[in-house]
Coordinates of C-alpha atoms and ligand atoms in Angstrom, one line a residue:
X1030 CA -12.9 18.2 3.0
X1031 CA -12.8 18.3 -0.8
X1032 CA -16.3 17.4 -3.3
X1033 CA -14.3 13.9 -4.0
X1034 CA -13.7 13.0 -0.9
X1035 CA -17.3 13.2 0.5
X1036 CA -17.8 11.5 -2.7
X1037 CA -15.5 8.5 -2.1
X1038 CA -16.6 8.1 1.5
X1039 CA -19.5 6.0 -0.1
X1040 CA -16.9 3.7 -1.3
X1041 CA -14.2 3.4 1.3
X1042 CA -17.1 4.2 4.7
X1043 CA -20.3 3.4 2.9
X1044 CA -23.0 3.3 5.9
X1045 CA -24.7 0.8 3.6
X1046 CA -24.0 -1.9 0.8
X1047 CA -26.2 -3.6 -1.6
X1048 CA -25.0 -6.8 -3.4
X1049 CA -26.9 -7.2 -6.3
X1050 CA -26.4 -10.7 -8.0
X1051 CA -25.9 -12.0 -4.4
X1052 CA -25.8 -15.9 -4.9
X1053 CA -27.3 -18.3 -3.4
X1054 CA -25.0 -20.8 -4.6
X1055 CA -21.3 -21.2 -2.6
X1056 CA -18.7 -20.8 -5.4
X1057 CA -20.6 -18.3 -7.5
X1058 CA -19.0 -14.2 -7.3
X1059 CA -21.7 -13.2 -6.6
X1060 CA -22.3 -15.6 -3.1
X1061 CA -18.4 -14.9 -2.5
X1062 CA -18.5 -11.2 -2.3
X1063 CA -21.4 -11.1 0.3
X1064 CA -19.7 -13.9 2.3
X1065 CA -16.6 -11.7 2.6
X1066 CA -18.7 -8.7 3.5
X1067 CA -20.6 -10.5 6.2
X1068 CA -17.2 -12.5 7.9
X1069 CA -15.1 -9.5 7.7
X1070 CA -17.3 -8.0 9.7
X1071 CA -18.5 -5.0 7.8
X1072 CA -19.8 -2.5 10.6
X1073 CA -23.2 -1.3 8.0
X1074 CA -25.9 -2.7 6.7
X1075 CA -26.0 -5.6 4.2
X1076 CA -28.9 -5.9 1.8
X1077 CA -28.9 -8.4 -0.5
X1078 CA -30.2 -8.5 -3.9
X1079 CA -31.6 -11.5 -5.5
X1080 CA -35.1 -11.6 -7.1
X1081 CA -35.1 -15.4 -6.8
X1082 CA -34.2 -15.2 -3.5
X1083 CA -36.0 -14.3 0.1
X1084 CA -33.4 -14.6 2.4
X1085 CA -29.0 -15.3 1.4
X1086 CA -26.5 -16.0 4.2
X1087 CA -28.7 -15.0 6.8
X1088 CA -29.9 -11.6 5.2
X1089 CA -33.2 -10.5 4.0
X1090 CA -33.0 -10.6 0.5
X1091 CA -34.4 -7.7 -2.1
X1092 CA -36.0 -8.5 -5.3
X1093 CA -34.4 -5.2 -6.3
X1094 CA -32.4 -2.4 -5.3
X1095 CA -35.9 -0.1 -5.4
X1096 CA -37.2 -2.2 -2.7
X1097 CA -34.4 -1.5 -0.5
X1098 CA -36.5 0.6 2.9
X1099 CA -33.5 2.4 3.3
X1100 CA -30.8 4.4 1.7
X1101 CA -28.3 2.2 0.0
X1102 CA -24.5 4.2 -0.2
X1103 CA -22.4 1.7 -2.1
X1104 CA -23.7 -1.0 -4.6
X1105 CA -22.1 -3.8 -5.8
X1106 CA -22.9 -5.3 -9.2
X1107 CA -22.2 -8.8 -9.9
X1108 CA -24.8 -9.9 -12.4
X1109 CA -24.5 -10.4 -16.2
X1110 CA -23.4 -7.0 -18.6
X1111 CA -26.7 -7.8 -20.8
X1112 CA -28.8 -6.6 -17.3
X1113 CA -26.3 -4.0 -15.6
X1114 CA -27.4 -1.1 -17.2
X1115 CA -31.0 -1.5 -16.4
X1116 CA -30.0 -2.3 -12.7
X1117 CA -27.4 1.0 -13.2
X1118 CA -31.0 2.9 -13.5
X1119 CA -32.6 1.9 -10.6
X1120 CA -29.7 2.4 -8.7
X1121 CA -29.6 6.1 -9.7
X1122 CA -33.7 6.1 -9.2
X1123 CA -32.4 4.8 -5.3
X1124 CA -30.2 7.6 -4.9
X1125 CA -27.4 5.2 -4.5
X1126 CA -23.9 7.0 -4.6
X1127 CA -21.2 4.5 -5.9
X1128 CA -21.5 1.7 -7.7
X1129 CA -18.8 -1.0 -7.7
X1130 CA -19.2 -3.2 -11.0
X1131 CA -17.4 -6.6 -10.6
X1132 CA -19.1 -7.7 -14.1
X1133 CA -16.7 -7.7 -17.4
X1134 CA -17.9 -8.0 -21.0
X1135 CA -17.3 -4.0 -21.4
X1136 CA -14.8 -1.8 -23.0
X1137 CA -12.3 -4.3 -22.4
X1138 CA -13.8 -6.7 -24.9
X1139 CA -14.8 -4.3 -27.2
X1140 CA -18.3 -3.6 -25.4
X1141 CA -17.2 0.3 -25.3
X1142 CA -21.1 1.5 -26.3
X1143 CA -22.0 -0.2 -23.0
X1144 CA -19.5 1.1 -20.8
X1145 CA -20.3 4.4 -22.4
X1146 CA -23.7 4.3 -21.9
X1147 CA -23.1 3.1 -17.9
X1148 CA -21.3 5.7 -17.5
X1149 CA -24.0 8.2 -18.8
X1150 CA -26.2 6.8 -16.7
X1151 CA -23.4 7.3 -13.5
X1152 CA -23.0 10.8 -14.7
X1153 CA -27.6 11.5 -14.8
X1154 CA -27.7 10.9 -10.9
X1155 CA -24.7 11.8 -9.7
X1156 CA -22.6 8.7 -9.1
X1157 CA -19.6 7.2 -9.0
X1158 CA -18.1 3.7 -10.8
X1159 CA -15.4 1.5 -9.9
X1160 CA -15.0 -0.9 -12.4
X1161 CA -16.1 -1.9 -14.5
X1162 CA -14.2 -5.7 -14.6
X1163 CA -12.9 -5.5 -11.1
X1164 CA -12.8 -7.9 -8.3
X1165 CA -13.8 -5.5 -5.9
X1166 CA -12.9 -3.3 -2.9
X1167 CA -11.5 -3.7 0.3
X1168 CA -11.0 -1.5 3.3
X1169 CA -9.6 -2.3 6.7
X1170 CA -10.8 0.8 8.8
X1171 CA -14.6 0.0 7.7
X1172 CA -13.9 -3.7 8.0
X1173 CA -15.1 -4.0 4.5
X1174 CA -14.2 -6.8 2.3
X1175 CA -16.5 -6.1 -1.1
X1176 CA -14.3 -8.6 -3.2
X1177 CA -13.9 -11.9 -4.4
X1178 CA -10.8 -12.4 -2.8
X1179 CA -9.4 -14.0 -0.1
X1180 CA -11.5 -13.7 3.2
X1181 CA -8.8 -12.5 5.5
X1182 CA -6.9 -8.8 4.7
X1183 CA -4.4 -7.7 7.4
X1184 CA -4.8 -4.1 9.2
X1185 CA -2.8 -1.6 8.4
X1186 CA -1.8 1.5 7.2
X1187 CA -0.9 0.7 3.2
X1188 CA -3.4 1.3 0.4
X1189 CA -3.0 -1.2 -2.6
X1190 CA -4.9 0.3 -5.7
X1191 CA -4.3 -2.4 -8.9
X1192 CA -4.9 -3.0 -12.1
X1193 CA -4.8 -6.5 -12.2
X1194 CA -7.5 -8.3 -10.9
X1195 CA -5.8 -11.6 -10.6
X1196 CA -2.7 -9.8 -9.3
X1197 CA -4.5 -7.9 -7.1
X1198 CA -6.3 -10.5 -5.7
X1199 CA -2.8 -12.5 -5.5
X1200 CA -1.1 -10.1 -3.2
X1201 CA -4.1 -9.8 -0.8
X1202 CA -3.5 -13.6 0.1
X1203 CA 0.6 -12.9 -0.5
X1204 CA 0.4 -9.4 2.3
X1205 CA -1.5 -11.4 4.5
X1206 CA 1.4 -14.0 4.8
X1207 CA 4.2 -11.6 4.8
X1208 CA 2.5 -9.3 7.6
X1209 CA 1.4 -6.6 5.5
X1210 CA -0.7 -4.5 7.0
X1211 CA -3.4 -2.9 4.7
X1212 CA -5.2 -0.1 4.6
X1213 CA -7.5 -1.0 1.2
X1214 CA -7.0 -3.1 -1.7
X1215 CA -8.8 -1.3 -4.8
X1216 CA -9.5 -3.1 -7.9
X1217 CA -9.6 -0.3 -11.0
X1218 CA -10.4 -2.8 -14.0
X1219 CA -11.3 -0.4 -17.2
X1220 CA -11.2 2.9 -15.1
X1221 CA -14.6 3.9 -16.9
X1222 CA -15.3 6.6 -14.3
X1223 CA -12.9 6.8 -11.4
X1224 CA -9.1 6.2 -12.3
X1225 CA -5.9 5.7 -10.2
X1226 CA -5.6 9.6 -9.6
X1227 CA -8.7 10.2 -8.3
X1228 CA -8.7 7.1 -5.9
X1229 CA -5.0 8.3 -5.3
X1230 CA -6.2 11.7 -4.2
X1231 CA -8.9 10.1 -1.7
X1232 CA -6.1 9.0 0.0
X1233 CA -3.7 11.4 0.3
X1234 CA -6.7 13.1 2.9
X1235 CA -6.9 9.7 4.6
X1236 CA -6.2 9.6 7.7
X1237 CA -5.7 5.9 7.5
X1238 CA -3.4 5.3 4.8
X1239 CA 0.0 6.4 5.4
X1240 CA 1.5 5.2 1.7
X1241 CA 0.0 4.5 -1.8
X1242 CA 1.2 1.6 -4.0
X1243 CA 0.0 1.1 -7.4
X1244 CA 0.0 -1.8 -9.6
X1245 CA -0.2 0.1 -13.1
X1246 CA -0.4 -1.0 -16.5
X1247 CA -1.1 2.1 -18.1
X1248 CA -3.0 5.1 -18.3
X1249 CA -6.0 6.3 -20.2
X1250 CA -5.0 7.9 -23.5
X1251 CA -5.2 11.9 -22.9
X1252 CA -4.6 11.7 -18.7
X1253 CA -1.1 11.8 -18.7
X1254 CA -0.9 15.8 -17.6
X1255 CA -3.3 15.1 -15.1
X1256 CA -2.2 11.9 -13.8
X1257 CA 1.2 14.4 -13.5
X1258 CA -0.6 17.2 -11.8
X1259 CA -2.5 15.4 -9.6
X1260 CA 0.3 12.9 -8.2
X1261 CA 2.6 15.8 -7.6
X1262 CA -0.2 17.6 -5.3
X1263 CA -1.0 13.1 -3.6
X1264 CA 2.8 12.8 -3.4
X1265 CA 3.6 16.2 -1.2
X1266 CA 0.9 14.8 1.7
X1267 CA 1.8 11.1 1.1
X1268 CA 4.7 9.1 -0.6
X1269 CA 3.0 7.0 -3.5
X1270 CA 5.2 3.6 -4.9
X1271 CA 4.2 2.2 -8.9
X1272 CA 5.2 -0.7 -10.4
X1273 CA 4.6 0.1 -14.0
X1274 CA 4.3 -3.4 -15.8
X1275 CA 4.5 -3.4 -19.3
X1276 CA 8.0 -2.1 -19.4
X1277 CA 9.3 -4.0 -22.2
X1278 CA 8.2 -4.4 -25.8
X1279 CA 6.6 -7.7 -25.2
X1280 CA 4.8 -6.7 -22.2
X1281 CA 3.3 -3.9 -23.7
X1282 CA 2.2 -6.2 -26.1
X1283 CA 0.6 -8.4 -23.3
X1284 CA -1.1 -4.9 -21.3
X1285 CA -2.8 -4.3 -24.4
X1286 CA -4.4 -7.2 -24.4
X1287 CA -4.8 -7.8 -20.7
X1288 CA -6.4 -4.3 -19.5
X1289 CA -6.1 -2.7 -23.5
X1290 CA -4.2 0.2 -21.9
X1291 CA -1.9 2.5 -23.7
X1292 CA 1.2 0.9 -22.0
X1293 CA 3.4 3.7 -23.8
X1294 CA 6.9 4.3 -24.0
X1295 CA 8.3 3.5 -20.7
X1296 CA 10.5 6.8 -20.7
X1297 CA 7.3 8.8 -21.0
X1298 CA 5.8 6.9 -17.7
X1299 CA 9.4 7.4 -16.3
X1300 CA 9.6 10.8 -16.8
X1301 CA 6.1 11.4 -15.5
X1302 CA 6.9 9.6 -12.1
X1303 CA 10.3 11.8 -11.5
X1304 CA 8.0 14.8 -12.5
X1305 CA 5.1 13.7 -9.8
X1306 CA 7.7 12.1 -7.3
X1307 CA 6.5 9.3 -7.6
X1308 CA 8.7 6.4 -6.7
X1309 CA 9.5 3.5 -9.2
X1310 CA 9.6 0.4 -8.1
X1311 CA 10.8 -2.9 -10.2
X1312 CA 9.4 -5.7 -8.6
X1313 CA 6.3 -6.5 -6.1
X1314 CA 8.7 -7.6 -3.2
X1315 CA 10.1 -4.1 -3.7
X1316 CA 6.9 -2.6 -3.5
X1317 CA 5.7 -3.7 -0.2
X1318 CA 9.5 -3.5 1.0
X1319 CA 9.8 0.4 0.1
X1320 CA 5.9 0.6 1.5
X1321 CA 6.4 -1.2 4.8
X1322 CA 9.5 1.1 5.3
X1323 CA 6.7 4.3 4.9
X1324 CA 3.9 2.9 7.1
X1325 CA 5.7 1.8 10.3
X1326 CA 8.9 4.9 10.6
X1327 CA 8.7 8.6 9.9
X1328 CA 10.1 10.4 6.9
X1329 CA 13.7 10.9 7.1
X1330 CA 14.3 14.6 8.4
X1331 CA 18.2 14.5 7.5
X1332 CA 21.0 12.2 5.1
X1333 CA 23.4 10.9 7.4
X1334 CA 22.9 7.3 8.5
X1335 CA 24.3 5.4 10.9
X1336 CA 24.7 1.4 10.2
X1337 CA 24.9 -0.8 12.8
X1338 CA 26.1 -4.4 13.0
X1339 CA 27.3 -7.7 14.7
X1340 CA 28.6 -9.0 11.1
X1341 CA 31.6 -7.5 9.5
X1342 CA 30.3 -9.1 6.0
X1343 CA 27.1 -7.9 5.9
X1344 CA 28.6 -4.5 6.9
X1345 CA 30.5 -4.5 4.1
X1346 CA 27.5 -5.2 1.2
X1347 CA 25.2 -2.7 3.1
X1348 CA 27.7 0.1 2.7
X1349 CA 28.0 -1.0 -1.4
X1350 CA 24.9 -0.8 -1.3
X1351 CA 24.3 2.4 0.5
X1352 CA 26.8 4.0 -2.7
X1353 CA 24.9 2.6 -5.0
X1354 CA 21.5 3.5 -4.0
X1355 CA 22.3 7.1 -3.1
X1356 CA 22.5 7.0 1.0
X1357 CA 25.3 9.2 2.9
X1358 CA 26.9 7.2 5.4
X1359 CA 27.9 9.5 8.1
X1360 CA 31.7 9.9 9.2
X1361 CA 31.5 9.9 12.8
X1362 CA 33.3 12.4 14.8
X1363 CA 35.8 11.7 17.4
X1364 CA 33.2 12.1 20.4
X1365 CA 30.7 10.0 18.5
X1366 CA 33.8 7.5 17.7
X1367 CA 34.6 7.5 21.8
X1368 CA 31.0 6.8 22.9
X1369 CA 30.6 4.3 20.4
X1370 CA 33.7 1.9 21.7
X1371 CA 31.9 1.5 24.6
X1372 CA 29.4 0.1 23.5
X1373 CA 31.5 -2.9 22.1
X1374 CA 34.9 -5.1 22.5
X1375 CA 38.8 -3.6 22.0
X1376 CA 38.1 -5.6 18.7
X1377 CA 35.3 -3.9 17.4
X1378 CA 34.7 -0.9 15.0
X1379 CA 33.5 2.3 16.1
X1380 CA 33.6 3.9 12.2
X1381 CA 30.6 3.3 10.2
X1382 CA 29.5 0.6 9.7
X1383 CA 30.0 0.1 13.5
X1384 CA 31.1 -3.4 13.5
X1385 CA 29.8 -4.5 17.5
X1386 CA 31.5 -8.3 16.3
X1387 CA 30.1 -11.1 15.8
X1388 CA 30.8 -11.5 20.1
X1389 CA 27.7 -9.0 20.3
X1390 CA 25.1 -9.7 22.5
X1391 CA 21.4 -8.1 22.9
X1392 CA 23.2 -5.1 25.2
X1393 CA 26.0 -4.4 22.8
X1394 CA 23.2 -4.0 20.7
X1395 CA 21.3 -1.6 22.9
X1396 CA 24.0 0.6 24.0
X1397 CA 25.0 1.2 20.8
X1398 CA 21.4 2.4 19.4
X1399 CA 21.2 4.4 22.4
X1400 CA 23.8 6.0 21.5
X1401 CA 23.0 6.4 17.8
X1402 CA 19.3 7.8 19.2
X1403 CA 21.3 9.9 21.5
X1404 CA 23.9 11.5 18.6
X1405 CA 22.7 14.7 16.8
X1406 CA 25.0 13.5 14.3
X1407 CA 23.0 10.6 13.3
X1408 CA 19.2 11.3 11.2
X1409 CA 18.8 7.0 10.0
X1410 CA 19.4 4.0 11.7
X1411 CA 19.9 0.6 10.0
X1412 CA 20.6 -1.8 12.9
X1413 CA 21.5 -5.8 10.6
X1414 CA 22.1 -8.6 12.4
X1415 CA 23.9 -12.3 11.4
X1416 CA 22.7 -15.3 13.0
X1417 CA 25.2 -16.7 15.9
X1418 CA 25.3 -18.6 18.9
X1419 CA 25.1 -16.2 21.1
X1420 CA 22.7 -13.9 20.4
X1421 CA 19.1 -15.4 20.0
X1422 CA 17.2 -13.4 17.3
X1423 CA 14.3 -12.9 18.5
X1424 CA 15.8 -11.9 22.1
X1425 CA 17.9 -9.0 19.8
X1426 CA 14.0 -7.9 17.6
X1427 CA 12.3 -7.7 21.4
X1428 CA 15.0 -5.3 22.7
X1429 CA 15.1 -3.5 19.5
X1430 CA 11.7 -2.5 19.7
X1431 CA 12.4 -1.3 22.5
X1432 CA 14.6 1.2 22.4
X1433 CA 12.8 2.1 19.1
X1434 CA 9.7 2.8 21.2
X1435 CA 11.7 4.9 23.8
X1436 CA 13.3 7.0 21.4
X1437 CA 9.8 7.5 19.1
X1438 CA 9.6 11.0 19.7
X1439 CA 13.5 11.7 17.7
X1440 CA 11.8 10.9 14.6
X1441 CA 14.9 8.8 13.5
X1442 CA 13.9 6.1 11.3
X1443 CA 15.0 2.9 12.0
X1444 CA 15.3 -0.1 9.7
X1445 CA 16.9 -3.6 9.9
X1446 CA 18.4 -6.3 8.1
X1447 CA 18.6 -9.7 9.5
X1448 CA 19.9 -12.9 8.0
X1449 CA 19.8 -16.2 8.9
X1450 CA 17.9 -19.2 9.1
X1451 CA 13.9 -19.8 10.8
X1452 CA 14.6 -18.2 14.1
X1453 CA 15.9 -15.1 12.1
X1454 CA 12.3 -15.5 10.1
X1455 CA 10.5 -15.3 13.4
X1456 CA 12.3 -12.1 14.8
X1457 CA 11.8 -10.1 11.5
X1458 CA 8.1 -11.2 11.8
X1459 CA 8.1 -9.9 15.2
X1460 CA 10.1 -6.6 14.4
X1461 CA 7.7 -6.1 11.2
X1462 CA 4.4 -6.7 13.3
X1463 CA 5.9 -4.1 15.8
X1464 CA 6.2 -1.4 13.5
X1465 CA 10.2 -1.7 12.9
X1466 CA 10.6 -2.4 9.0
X1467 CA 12.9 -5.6 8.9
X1468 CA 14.1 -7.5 6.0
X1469 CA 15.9 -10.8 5.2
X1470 CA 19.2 -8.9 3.8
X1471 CA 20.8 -5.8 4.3
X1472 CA 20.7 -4.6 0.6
X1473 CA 16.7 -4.8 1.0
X1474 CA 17.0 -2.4 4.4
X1475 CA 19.6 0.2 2.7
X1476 CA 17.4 0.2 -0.3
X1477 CA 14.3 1.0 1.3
X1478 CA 16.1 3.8 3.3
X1479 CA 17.0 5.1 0.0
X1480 CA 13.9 4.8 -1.3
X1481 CA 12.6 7.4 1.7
X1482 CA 15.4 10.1 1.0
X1483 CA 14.6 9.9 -2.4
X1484 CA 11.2 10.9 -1.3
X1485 CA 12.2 13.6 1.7
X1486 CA 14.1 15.3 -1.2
X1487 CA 11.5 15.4 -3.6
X1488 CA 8.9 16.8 -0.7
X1489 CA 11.8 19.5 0.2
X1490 CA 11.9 20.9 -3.6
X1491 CA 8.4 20.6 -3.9
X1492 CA 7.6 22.4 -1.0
X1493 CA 10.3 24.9 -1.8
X1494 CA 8.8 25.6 -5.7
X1495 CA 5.6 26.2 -3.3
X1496 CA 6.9 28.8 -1.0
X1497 CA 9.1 30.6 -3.5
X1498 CA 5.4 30.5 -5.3
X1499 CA 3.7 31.9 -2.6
Ligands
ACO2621 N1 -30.7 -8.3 -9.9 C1 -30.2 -9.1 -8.9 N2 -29.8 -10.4 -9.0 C2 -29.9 -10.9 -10.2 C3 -30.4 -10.2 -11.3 C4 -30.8 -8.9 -11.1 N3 -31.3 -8.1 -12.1 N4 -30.4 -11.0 -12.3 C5 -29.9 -12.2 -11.9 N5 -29.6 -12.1 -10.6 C6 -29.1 -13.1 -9.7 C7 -29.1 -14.5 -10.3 O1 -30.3 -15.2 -10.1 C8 -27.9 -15.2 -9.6 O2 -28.3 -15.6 -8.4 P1 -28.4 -17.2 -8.1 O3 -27.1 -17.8 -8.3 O4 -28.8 -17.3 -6.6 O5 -29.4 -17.7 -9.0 C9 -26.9 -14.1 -9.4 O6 -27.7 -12.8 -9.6 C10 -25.8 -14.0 -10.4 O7 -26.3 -14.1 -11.7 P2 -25.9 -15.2 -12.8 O8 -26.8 -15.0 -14.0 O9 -25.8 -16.5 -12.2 O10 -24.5 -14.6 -13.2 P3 -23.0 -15.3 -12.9 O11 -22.8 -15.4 -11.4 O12 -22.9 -16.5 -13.7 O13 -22.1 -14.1 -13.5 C11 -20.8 -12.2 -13.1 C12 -22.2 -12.8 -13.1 C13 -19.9 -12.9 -12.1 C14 -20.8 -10.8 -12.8 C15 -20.2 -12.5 -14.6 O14 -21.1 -11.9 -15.5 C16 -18.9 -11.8 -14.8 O15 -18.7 -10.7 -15.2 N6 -17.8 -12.6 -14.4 C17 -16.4 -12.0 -14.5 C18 -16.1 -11.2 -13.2 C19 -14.7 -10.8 -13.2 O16 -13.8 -11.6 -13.5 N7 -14.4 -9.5 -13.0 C20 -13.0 -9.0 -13.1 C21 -12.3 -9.4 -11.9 S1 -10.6 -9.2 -12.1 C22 -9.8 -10.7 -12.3 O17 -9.1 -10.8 -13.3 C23 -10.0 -11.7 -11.3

């Protein structure tokens, strides 16, 4: 295990936290944060710090961190910027390891002596900072919710570092409606000390995060080469999605005086992300889309891809889509043509897409992903589905699962596109919270396949450059 990640531990599995600036009054960030720690259900200890206070929420309260009888991992600053630095102190004095400073009125307005001077003090005793200007941290596996957010994160296996607070704190609510599950939502705010590499790097070793999604704005000036170097080493163990805001004149405008980062040329950032393999994406639905794709199926071990589908029409647009996004539909052979027309009426298609009708019901289905399971000629499945009469939705997303479930060990990935009206709603819900990535169109499945060969081909040059290296 490397330095940074024994490091970060204190952070993401801290054994203890202290809020200091817990509040005794509901409403206040300071009385928020500790409330979230205590009802997610954090499994350490809780000390609260308050010299006004004896007891908050139920918890012994601390005139100061010093009086803490035990070690304190993580602390969590939420008091004024005039008094964080003396606070920083004692914190080093403790021997606490990380601190995570919610508190703005740094670098970001202008304040850049303090945040200098904090991170001096960081730097004297060995700590780490998140923050400062952040609205905290959050992460599943330790049920630890040290934010001002929404009480309630869903489990799961996506990390969410951001560089918006309010956007950050947005999507928790937004991921927990959409069935999201999360592995941690990090808050960077001014990136004094630890920036979006680092934390990247902490989870590219861990073993609860399967993908990485970052909400950037822009970098500090001078870490380009090793934001580069570091995502290229993050993206060969895990794949790692950005949305990169500030994309147009206006918005770098509006980065610079949101976070006052360098929100650069965007061919630069572009350019870097190819170079790391990291994978662009344009909007936050297409974010979580590619993500949810990475976190329930395996990489993609081959190209050809198999579409499968009760709808002629949305056949049609998923193959257009499949051109355009850069996924090889495979041209099935004679045998694979034969098995397939079994699986479906005179009037169907056995060429790909293969078109069961819209007559299909929940075994037409079946057979045919059996078969597709079954085929060495097939490496991706996307199974879509139109709403009719005779095949209930949510009947089709049990059997799916299925057969998903049964054939697990292929390492085929498996993705699906179903439209239609609420009942359609509740099967992708179901599919999603069963590990099957499922999405209200087609073009959303095909591009999220695409977006995981664009990654499998990146991971099979880089891993070639290594070897011919080595
Ligand atoms: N040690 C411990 N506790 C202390 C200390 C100290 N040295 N000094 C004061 N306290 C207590 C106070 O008594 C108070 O408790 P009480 O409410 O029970 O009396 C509590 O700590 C908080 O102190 P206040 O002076 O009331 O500070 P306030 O809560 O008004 O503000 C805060 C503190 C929230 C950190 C504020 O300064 C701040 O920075 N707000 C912005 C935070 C933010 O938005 N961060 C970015 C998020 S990202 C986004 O965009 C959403």
């Amino acid at each position: 295990m490397s330095i940074l990640h024994e490091k970060l531990d204190a952070l993401f599995k801290p054994r203890s936290v202290a809020v200091i600036g817990a509040s005794r009054k509901p409403g206040k960030i300071g009385y928020t944060i500790l409330k979230n720690i205590i009802d997610y259900g954090f499994k350490g200890k809780i000390y609260p710090v308050n010299p006004a206070a004896t007891e908050i929420l139920g918890h012994k309260a601390y005139p100061s961190v010093l009086d803490i009888p035990d070690e304190v991992d993580m602390a969590v600053i939420a008091i004024p910027a005039d008094k964080v630095l003396d606070v920083a102190e004692q914190c080093g004095k403790k021997g606490v390891k990380v601190l995570v400073v919610i508190t703005s009125g740094f670098g970001e307005v202008g304040n850049k002596e303090a945040e200098e001077k904090l991170v001096e003090i960081a730097r004297k005793y060995g700590m780490r900072i998140l923050g400062p200007n952040i609205f905290g941290i959050a992460y599943t596996p330790s049920r630890l919710n040290a934010t001002f957010g929404p009480p309630e994160l869903r489990e799961g296996s996506i990390a969410f570092i951001s560089q918006s607070g309010a956007l950050g704190i947005a999507l928790m609510g937004w991921t927990y409606m959409e069935e999201i599950g999360l592995s941690a939502v990090v808050s960077m705010g001014n990136m004094a000390d630890l920036d979006v590499a680092e934390v990247s790097e902490y989870f590219a070793e861990d073993e609860n995060t399967r993908v990485i999604t970052i909400y950037l704005e822009g970098l500090k000036p001078g870490t380009g080469k090793r934001f580069i170097e570091i995502m290229r080493k993050v993206s060969l163990k895990k794949p790692v999605i950005v949305i990169k805001a500030g994309r147009s004149k206006r918005g770098a405008m509006a980065v610079a005086s949101h976070t006052g980062s360098l929100a650069g040329a965007d061919q630069v950032y572009d350019a870097a992300f190819k170079q790391s393999g990291v994978l662009r994406a344009y909007t936050v639905e297409e974010m979580f889309d590619w993500a949810r794709a990475f976190a329930y199926q395996p990489v993609p071990k081959g190209e050809r891809t198999i579409i499968i589908t009760n709808g002629g029409g949305v056949g049609v647009l998923a193959t257009d889509a499949a051109e355009e996004y850069g996924v090889p539909l495979l041209v099935p052979s004679e045998e694979l043509k034969s098995k397939l027309r079994e699986t479906m009426p005179w009037f169907g298609s056995p060429r790909n897409p293969v078109d069961l009708t819209g007559q299909a019901g929940v075994e037409n289905y079946v057979k045919a992903l059996e078969v597709a399971y079954n085929s060495d000629e097939v490496d991706n499945i996307i199974v879509l589905y139109c709403r009719t009469a005779i095949l209930d939705p949510l009947e089709l997303a049990k059997a799916i699962v299925e057969v998903a479930n049964k054939h697990a060990d292929k390492g085929k990935p498996l993705l699906a596109g179903l439209v239609g009206g609420r009942d359609v709603y509740e099967a992708i819900r179901y599919l999603n919270r069963n590990k099957i990535p499922a999405y209200p169109s087609p073009e959303r499945a095909v591009s999220s396949l695409a977006t995981m060969l664009r990654y499998k081909r990146f991971r099979e040059k880089l891993l070639k450059e290594h070897e011919s290296k080595a």
